[in-house]
Amino acid sequence: MSITERSNRPPREVTGRTVLICLLAFFGLIAAMNAVLIRLAVSTFGGVETENAYQAGLNFSREIAAAEVQDGLHWQVKATVSGGPETTVVELVARDADGRPLAGLDASARLVHPTDRRGDIVVPLNERTAGMFHGQVAAAHGTWTLVIDLLRDGSRMFRSRNRVFLR
């Protein structure tokens, strides 16, 4: 068929049926893409940050009071986090204001994922000597928040939150 023969054909008529099919196809494609994007957004979101915002607000004043008590202790707590290809090691040294090792404490550490709490990793810490704790977990790579809690008789005496980057 040559170009001249094609141009001799009458133009295709646009009917109401053609317009309806084009509109339905357009909006069907938009709805399908929205459904895919909504599914991806919901499946990658770990949930609300706090279960009860009211209770979290009430606990805020208690956290401020605990931070003031912690500052008054003048404890020296140093943590070392080292990441290897297979393990992540957390070492903790806790001393009082005079530099003496703190004995009789229970220590806990968590590597908190910055965007999804489902990725949080609890690091079990064992006391090697007075005031010295050690723990290791499977390798964790990327940016984390290291949360350290020191407890005495079930009561939290110290909390530290530090951003760490592990390779």
JSON list of C-alpha atoms in Angstrom, two decimals:
[
{"chain": "A", "resi": 1, "resn": "MET", "atom": "CA", "xyz": [0.00, 0.00, 0.00]},
{"chain": "A", "resi": 2, "resn": "SER", "atom": "CA", "xyz": [1.50, 3.32, -0.93]},
{"chain": "A", "resi": 3, "resn": "ILE", "atom": "CA", "xyz": [1.27, 6.61, 0.86]},
{"chain": "A", "resi": 4, "resn": "THR", "atom": "CA", "xyz": [-1.24, 7.96, -1.60]},
{"chain": "A", "resi": 5, "resn": "GLU", "atom": "CA", "xyz": [-3.54, 5.00, -1.12]},
{"chain": "A", "resi": 6, "resn": "ARG", "atom": "CA", "xyz": [-3.49, 5.46, 2.66]},
{"chain": "A", "resi": 7, "resn": "SER", "atom": "CA", "xyz": [-4.30, 9.11, 2.40]},
{"chain": "A", "resi": 8, "resn": "ASN", "atom": "CA", "xyz": [-7.31, 8.33, 0.22]},
{"chain": "A", "resi": 9, "resn": "ARG", "atom": "CA", "xyz": [-8.96, 6.41, 3.05]},
{"chain": "A", "resi": 10, "resn": "PRO", "atom": "CA", "xyz": [-11.56, 8.30, 4.99]},
{"chain": "A", "resi": 11, "resn": "PRO", "atom": "CA", "xyz": [-10.44, 9.31, 8.54]},
{"chain": "A", "resi": 12, "resn": "ARG", "atom": "CA", "xyz": [-11.49, 6.99, 11.33]},
{"chain": "A", "resi": 13, "resn": "GLU", "atom": "CA", "xyz": [-14.60, 8.18, 13.02]},
{"chain": "A", "resi": 14, "resn": "VAL", "atom": "CA", "xyz": [-14.48, 8.85, 16.77]},
{"chain": "A", "resi": 15, "resn": "THR", "atom": "CA", "xyz": [-17.60, 7.39, 18.27]},
{"chain": "A", "resi": 16, "resn": "GLY", "atom": "CA", "xyz": [-18.99, 7.57, 21.76]},
{"chain": "A", "resi": 17, "resn": "ARG", "atom": "CA", "xyz": [-17.95, 3.96, 22.29]},
{"chain": "A", "resi": 18, "resn": "THR", "atom": "CA", "xyz": [-14.31, 4.78, 21.40]},
{"chain": "A", "resi": 19, "resn": "VAL", "atom": "CA", "xyz": [-14.29, 7.72, 23.83]},
{"chain": "A", "resi": 20, "resn": "LEU", "atom": "CA", "xyz": [-15.83, 5.56, 26.58]},
{"chain": "A", "resi": 21, "resn": "ILE", "atom": "CA", "xyz": [-13.24, 2.80, 26.08]},
{"chain": "A", "resi": 22, "resn": "CYS", "atom": "CA", "xyz": [-10.37, 5.35, 26.16]},
{"chain": "A", "resi": 23, "resn": "LEU", "atom": "CA", "xyz": [-11.71, 6.98, 29.34]},
{"chain": "A", "resi": 24, "resn": "LEU", "atom": "CA", "xyz": [-12.23, 3.64, 31.09]},
{"chain": "A", "resi": 25, "resn": "ALA", "atom": "CA", "xyz": [-8.75, 2.46, 30.07]},
{"chain": "A", "resi": 26, "resn": "PHE", "atom": "CA", "xyz": [-7.16, 5.71, 31.30]},
{"chain": "A", "resi": 27, "resn": "PHE", "atom": "CA", "xyz": [-8.88, 5.72, 34.70]},
{"chain": "A", "resi": 28, "resn": "GLY", "atom": "CA", "xyz": [-8.42, 1.95, 35.04]},
{"chain": "A", "resi": 29, "resn": "LEU", "atom": "CA", "xyz": [-4.67, 2.38, 34.56]},
{"chain": "A", "resi": 30, "resn": "ILE", "atom": "CA", "xyz": [-4.61, 5.20, 37.15]},
{"chain": "A", "resi": 31, "resn": "ALA", "atom": "CA", "xyz": [-6.58, 3.07, 39.66]},
{"chain": "A", "resi": 32, "resn": "ALA", "atom": "CA", "xyz": [-4.31, 0.06, 39.08]},
{"chain": "A", "resi": 33, "resn": "MET", "atom": "CA", "xyz": [-1.16, 2.13, 39.62]},
{"chain": "A", "resi": 34, "resn": "ASN", "atom": "CA", "xyz": [-2.63, 3.69, 42.77]},
{"chain": "A", "resi": 35, "resn": "ALA", "atom": "CA", "xyz": [-3.46, 0.23, 44.10]},
{"chain": "A", "resi": 36, "resn": "VAL", "atom": "CA", "xyz": [0.12, -0.94, 43.48]},
{"chain": "A", "resi": 37, "resn": "LEU", "atom": "CA", "xyz": [1.62, 2.15, 45.13]},
{"chain": "A", "resi": 38, "resn": "ILE", "atom": "CA", "xyz": [-0.73, 1.92, 48.13]},
{"chain": "A", "resi": 39, "resn": "ARG", "atom": "CA", "xyz": [0.14, -1.77, 48.58]},
{"chain": "A", "resi": 40, "resn": "LEU", "atom": "CA", "xyz": [3.87, -0.99, 48.48]},
{"chain": "A", "resi": 41, "resn": "ALA", "atom": "CA", "xyz": [3.49, 1.88, 50.95]},
{"chain": "A", "resi": 42, "resn": "VAL", "atom": "CA", "xyz": [1.44, -0.14, 53.43]},
{"chain": "A", "resi": 43, "resn": "SER", "atom": "CA", "xyz": [3.64, -3.24, 53.24]},
{"chain": "A", "resi": 44, "resn": "THR", "atom": "CA", "xyz": [6.86, -1.30, 53.93]},
{"chain": "A", "resi": 45, "resn": "PHE", "atom": "CA", "xyz": [5.53, 0.80, 56.84]},
{"chain": "A", "resi": 46, "resn": "GLY", "atom": "CA", "xyz": [6.24, -0.74, 60.24]},
{"chain": "A", "resi": 47, "resn": "GLY", "atom": "CA", "xyz": [3.34, 0.91, 62.02]},
{"chain": "A", "resi": 48, "resn": "VAL", "atom": "CA", "xyz": [2.81, 3.82, 64.34]},
{"chain": "A", "resi": 49, "resn": "GLU", "atom": "CA", "xyz": [5.74, 5.04, 66.39]},
{"chain": "A", "resi": 50, "resn": "THR", "atom": "CA", "xyz": [3.79, 5.02, 69.62]},
{"chain": "A", "resi": 51, "resn": "GLU", "atom": "CA", "xyz": [0.74, 2.94, 70.50]},
{"chain": "A", "resi": 52, "resn": "ASN", "atom": "CA", "xyz": [-0.82, 5.53, 72.80]},
{"chain": "A", "resi": 53, "resn": "ALA", "atom": "CA", "xyz": [0.15, 9.16, 72.25]},
{"chain": "A", "resi": 54, "resn": "TYR", "atom": "CA", "xyz": [-1.64, 10.27, 75.41]},
{"chain": "A", "resi": 55, "resn": "GLN", "atom": "CA", "xyz": [0.38, 7.94, 77.64]},
{"chain": "A", "resi": 56, "resn": "ALA", "atom": "CA", "xyz": [3.58, 8.96, 75.83]},
{"chain": "A", "resi": 57, "resn": "GLY", "atom": "CA", "xyz": [2.80, 12.58, 76.66]},
{"chain": "A", "resi": 58, "resn": "LEU", "atom": "CA", "xyz": [2.26, 11.74, 80.32]},
{"chain": "A", "resi": 59, "resn": "ASN", "atom": "CA", "xyz": [5.55, 9.83, 80.46]},
{"chain": "A", "resi": 60, "resn": "PHE", "atom": "CA", "xyz": [7.46, 12.83, 79.08]},
{"chain": "A", "resi": 61, "resn": "SER", "atom": "CA", "xyz": [7.70, 14.61, 82.46]},
{"chain": "A", "resi": 62, "resn": "ARG", "atom": "CA", "xyz": [8.96, 11.38, 84.06]},
{"chain": "A", "resi": 63, "resn": "GLU", "atom": "CA", "xyz": [11.67, 11.14, 81.40]},
{"chain": "A", "resi": 64, "resn": "ILE", "atom": "CA", "xyz": [12.77, 14.71, 82.10]},
{"chain": "A", "resi": 65, "resn": "ALA", "atom": "CA", "xyz": [13.00, 13.96, 85.84]},
{"chain": "A", "resi": 66, "resn": "ALA", "atom": "CA", "xyz": [14.99, 10.77, 85.14]},
{"chain": "A", "resi": 67, "resn": "ALA", "atom": "CA", "xyz": [17.40, 12.72, 82.92]},
{"chain": "A", "resi": 68, "resn": "GLU", "atom": "CA", "xyz": [17.97, 15.28, 85.70]},
{"chain": "A", "resi": 69, "resn": "VAL", "atom": "CA", "xyz": [18.71, 12.50, 88.22]},
{"chain": "A", "resi": 70, "resn": "GLN", "atom": "CA", "xyz": [21.06, 10.87, 85.71]},
{"chain": "A", "resi": 71, "resn": "ASP", "atom": "CA", "xyz": [22.94, 14.15, 85.20]},
{"chain": "A", "resi": 72, "resn": "GLY", "atom": "CA", "xyz": [23.36, 14.47, 88.96]},
{"chain": "A", "resi": 73, "resn": "LEU", "atom": "CA", "xyz": [25.14, 11.10, 89.16]},
{"chain": "A", "resi": 74, "resn": "HIS", "atom": "CA", "xyz": [27.99, 12.25, 86.88]},
{"chain": "A", "resi": 75, "resn": "TRP", "atom": "CA", "xyz": [28.59, 8.70, 85.68]},
{"chain": "A", "resi": 76, "resn": "GLN", "atom": "CA", "xyz": [31.15, 8.12, 82.95]},
{"chain": "A", "resi": 77, "resn": "VAL", "atom": "CA", "xyz": [29.80, 5.57, 80.50]},
{"chain": "A", "resi": 78, "resn": "LYS", "atom": "CA", "xyz": [31.72, 4.76, 77.35]},
{"chain": "A", "resi": 79, "resn": "ALA", "atom": "CA", "xyz": [30.53, 2.40, 74.65]},
{"chain": "A", "resi": 80, "resn": "THR", "atom": "CA", "xyz": [32.50, 0.99, 71.77]},
{"chain": "A", "resi": 81, "resn": "VAL", "atom": "CA", "xyz": [30.64, -0.50, 68.82]},
{"chain": "A", "resi": 82, "resn": "SER", "atom": "CA", "xyz": [32.60, -2.35, 66.19]},
{"chain": "A", "resi": 83, "resn": "GLY", "atom": "CA", "xyz": [31.14, -4.02, 63.17]},
{"chain": "A", "resi": 84, "resn": "GLY", "atom": "CA", "xyz": [32.72, -6.86, 61.29]},
{"chain": "A", "resi": 85, "resn": "PRO", "atom": "CA", "xyz": [31.62, -8.92, 58.33]},
{"chain": "A", "resi": 86, "resn": "GLU", "atom": "CA", "xyz": [29.86, -11.49, 60.56]},
{"chain": "A", "resi": 87, "resn": "THR", "atom": "CA", "xyz": [29.34, -9.91, 64.00]},
{"chain": "A", "resi": 88, "resn": "THR", "atom": "CA", "xyz": [28.71, -6.59, 65.67]},
{"chain": "A", "resi": 89, "resn": "VAL", "atom": "CA", "xyz": [30.37, -6.19, 69.08]},
{"chain": "A", "resi": 90, "resn": "VAL", "atom": "CA", "xyz": [29.27, -3.74, 71.80]},
{"chain": "A", "resi": 91, "resn": "GLU", "atom": "CA", "xyz": [31.62, -3.09, 74.72]},
{"chain": "A", "resi": 92, "resn": "LEU", "atom": "CA", "xyz": [30.61, -0.88, 77.61]},
{"chain": "A", "resi": 93, "resn": "VAL", "atom": "CA", "xyz": [32.62, 0.62, 80.48]},
{"chain": "A", "resi": 94, "resn": "ALA", "atom": "CA", "xyz": [30.69, 2.29, 83.33]},
{"chain": "A", "resi": 95, "resn": "ARG", "atom": "CA", "xyz": [32.39, 4.32, 86.07]},
{"chain": "A", "resi": 96, "resn": "ASP", "atom": "CA", "xyz": [31.12, 6.58, 88.81]},
{"chain": "A", "resi": 97, "resn": "ALA", "atom": "CA", "xyz": [31.99, 10.26, 89.25]},
{"chain": "A", "resi": 98, "resn": "ASP", "atom": "CA", "xyz": [35.30, 9.33, 90.93]},
{"chain": "A", "resi": 99, "resn": "GLY", "atom": "CA", "xyz": [36.32, 6.91, 88.17]},
{"chain": "A", "resi": 100, "resn": "ARG", "atom": "CA", "xyz": [35.58, 3.70, 90.09]},
{"chain": "A", "resi": 101, "resn": "PRO", "atom": "CA", "xyz": [33.87, 0.84, 88.23]},
{"chain": "A", "resi": 102, "resn": "LEU", "atom": "CA", "xyz": [30.15, 0.60, 88.84]},
{"chain": "A", "resi": 103, "resn": "ALA", "atom": "CA", "xyz": [29.16, -2.77, 90.28]},
{"chain": "A", "resi": 104, "resn": "GLY", "atom": "CA", "xyz": [25.73, -4.32, 90.72]},
{"chain": "A", "resi": 105, "resn": "LEU", "atom": "CA", "xyz": [24.25, -3.00, 87.49]},
{"chain": "A", "resi": 106, "resn": "ASP", "atom": "CA", "xyz": [22.29, -4.74, 84.79]},
{"chain": "A", "resi": 107, "resn": "ALA", "atom": "CA", "xyz": [23.07, -3.40, 81.33]},
{"chain": "A", "resi": 108, "resn": "SER", "atom": "CA", "xyz": [21.06, -3.65, 78.16]},
{"chain": "A", "resi": 109, "resn": "ALA", "atom": "CA", "xyz": [21.72, -2.36, 74.67]},
{"chain": "A", "resi": 110, "resn": "ARG", "atom": "CA", "xyz": [19.63, -2.08, 71.53]},
{"chain": "A", "resi": 111, "resn": "LEU", "atom": "CA", "xyz": [20.50, -1.14, 68.00]},
{"chain": "A", "resi": 112, "resn": "VAL", "atom": "CA", "xyz": [17.43, 0.81, 66.93]},
{"chain": "A", "resi": 113, "resn": "HIS", "atom": "CA", "xyz": [16.68, 1.04, 63.22]},
{"chain": "A", "resi": 114, "resn": "PRO", "atom": "CA", "xyz": [16.10, 4.69, 62.23]},
{"chain": "A", "resi": 115, "resn": "THR", "atom": "CA", "xyz": [12.92, 4.10, 60.21]},
{"chain": "A", "resi": 116, "resn": "ASP", "atom": "CA", "xyz": [11.43, 0.73, 61.11]},
{"chain": "A", "resi": 117, "resn": "ARG", "atom": "CA", "xyz": [11.22, -0.69, 64.59]},
{"chain": "A", "resi": 118, "resn": "ARG", "atom": "CA", "xyz": [10.82, -4.19, 63.15]},
{"chain": "A", "resi": 119, "resn": "GLY", "atom": "CA", "xyz": [14.55, -3.99, 62.35]},
{"chain": "A", "resi": 120, "resn": "ASP", "atom": "CA", "xyz": [15.63, -3.27, 65.95]},
{"chain": "A", "resi": 121, "resn": "ILE", "atom": "CA", "xyz": [18.28, -5.60, 67.38]},
{"chain": "A", "resi": 122, "resn": "VAL", "atom": "CA", "xyz": [18.63, -6.38, 71.09]},
{"chain": "A", "resi": 123, "resn": "VAL", "atom": "CA", "xyz": [22.27, -6.83, 72.11]},
{"chain": "A", "resi": 124, "resn": "PRO", "atom": "CA", "xyz": [22.56, -9.03, 75.22]},
{"chain": "A", "resi": 125, "resn": "LEU", "atom": "CA", "xyz": [25.30, -7.58, 77.45]},
{"chain": "A", "resi": 126, "resn": "ASN", "atom": "CA", "xyz": [27.21, -9.73, 79.93]},
{"chain": "A", "resi": 127, "resn": "GLU", "atom": "CA", "xyz": [29.20, -8.25, 82.79]},
{"chain": "A", "resi": 128, "resn": "ARG", "atom": "CA", "xyz": [32.81, -9.41, 82.49]},
{"chain": "A", "resi": 129, "resn": "THR", "atom": "CA", "xyz": [34.13, -7.51, 85.50]},
{"chain": "A", "resi": 130, "resn": "ALA", "atom": "CA", "xyz": [32.62, -4.75, 87.63]},
{"chain": "A", "resi": 131, "resn": "GLY", "atom": "CA", "xyz": [31.48, -2.00, 85.29]},
{"chain": "A", "resi": 132, "resn": "MET", "atom": "CA", "xyz": [32.61, -3.75, 82.09]},
{"chain": "A", "resi": 133, "resn": "PHE", "atom": "CA", "xyz": [30.04, -5.30, 79.76]},
{"chain": "A", "resi": 134, "resn": "HIS", "atom": "CA", "xyz": [30.36, -7.15, 76.47]},
{"chain": "A", "resi": 135, "resn": "GLY", "atom": "CA", "xyz": [27.85, -8.35, 73.91]},
{"chain": "A", "resi": 136, "resn": "GLN", "atom": "CA", "xyz": [27.71, -9.39, 70.29]},
{"chain": "A", "resi": 137, "resn": "VAL", "atom": "CA", "xyz": [25.07, -10.06, 67.67]},
{"chain": "A", "resi": 138, "resn": "ALA", "atom": "CA", "xyz": [24.96, -10.96, 63.99]},
{"chain": "A", "resi": 139, "resn": "ALA", "atom": "CA", "xyz": [26.40, -8.29, 61.73]},
{"chain": "A", "resi": 140, "resn": "ALA", "atom": "CA", "xyz": [24.37, -5.10, 61.46]},
{"chain": "A", "resi": 141, "resn": "HIS", "atom": "CA", "xyz": [25.32, -2.66, 58.75]},
{"chain": "A", "resi": 142, "resn": "GLY", "atom": "CA", "xyz": [24.26, 0.92, 58.16]},
{"chain": "A", "resi": 143, "resn": "THR", "atom": "CA", "xyz": [23.09, 3.72, 60.43]},
{"chain": "A", "resi": 144, "resn": "TRP", "atom": "CA", "xyz": [21.64, 2.79, 63.83]},
{"chain": "A", "resi": 145, "resn": "THR", "atom": "CA", "xyz": [20.83, 4.41, 67.15]},
{"chain": "A", "resi": 146, "resn": "LEU", "atom": "CA", "xyz": [22.56, 2.66, 70.04]},
{"chain": "A", "resi": 147, "resn": "VAL", "atom": "CA", "xyz": [20.37, 2.79, 73.16]},
{"chain": "A", "resi": 148, "resn": "ILE", "atom": "CA", "xyz": [22.11, 1.82, 76.40]},
{"chain": "A", "resi": 149, "resn": "ASP", "atom": "CA", "xyz": [20.24, 1.34, 79.67]},
{"chain": "A", "resi": 150, "resn": "LEU", "atom": "CA", "xyz": [21.87, 0.70, 83.05]},
{"chain": "A", "resi": 151, "resn": "LEU", "atom": "CA", "xyz": [19.53, -0.62, 85.73]},
{"chain": "A", "resi": 152, "resn": "ARG", "atom": "CA", "xyz": [19.91, -1.23, 89.44]},
{"chain": "A", "resi": 153, "resn": "ASP", "atom": "CA", "xyz": [17.27, -3.33, 91.20]},
{"chain": "A", "resi": 154, "resn": "GLY", "atom": "CA", "xyz": [14.98, -3.00, 88.17]},
{"chain": "A", "resi": 155, "resn": "SER", "atom": "CA", "xyz": [15.09, 0.79, 88.20]},
{"chain": "A", "resi": 156, "resn": "ARG", "atom": "CA", "xyz": [16.71, 2.62, 85.29]},
{"chain": "A", "resi": 157, "resn": "MET", "atom": "CA", "xyz": [19.65, 4.70, 86.46]},
{"chain": "A", "resi": 158, "resn": "PHE", "atom": "CA", "xyz": [21.18, 5.66, 83.12]},
{"chain": "A", "resi": 159, "resn": "ARG", "atom": "CA", "xyz": [20.08, 5.90, 79.47]},
{"chain": "A", "resi": 160, "resn": "SER", "atom": "CA", "xyz": [22.14, 6.91, 76.48]},
{"chain": "A", "resi": 161, "resn": "ARG", "atom": "CA", "xyz": [21.11, 7.29, 72.83]},
{"chain": "A", "resi": 162, "resn": "ASN", "atom": "CA", "xyz": [23.86, 7.66, 70.23]},
{"chain": "A", "resi": 163, "resn": "ARG", "atom": "CA", "xyz": [23.87, 7.47, 66.45]},
{"chain": "A", "resi": 164, "resn": "VAL", "atom": "CA", "xyz": [26.35, 4.89, 65.10]},
{"chain": "A", "resi": 165, "resn": "PHE", "atom": "CA", "xyz": [27.34, 3.87, 61.58]},
{"chain": "A", "resi": 166, "resn": "LEU", "atom": "CA", "xyz": [28.43, 0.28, 61.05]},
{"chain": "A", "resi": 167, "resn": "ARG", "atom": "CA", "xyz": [30.17, -1.03, 57.95]}
]
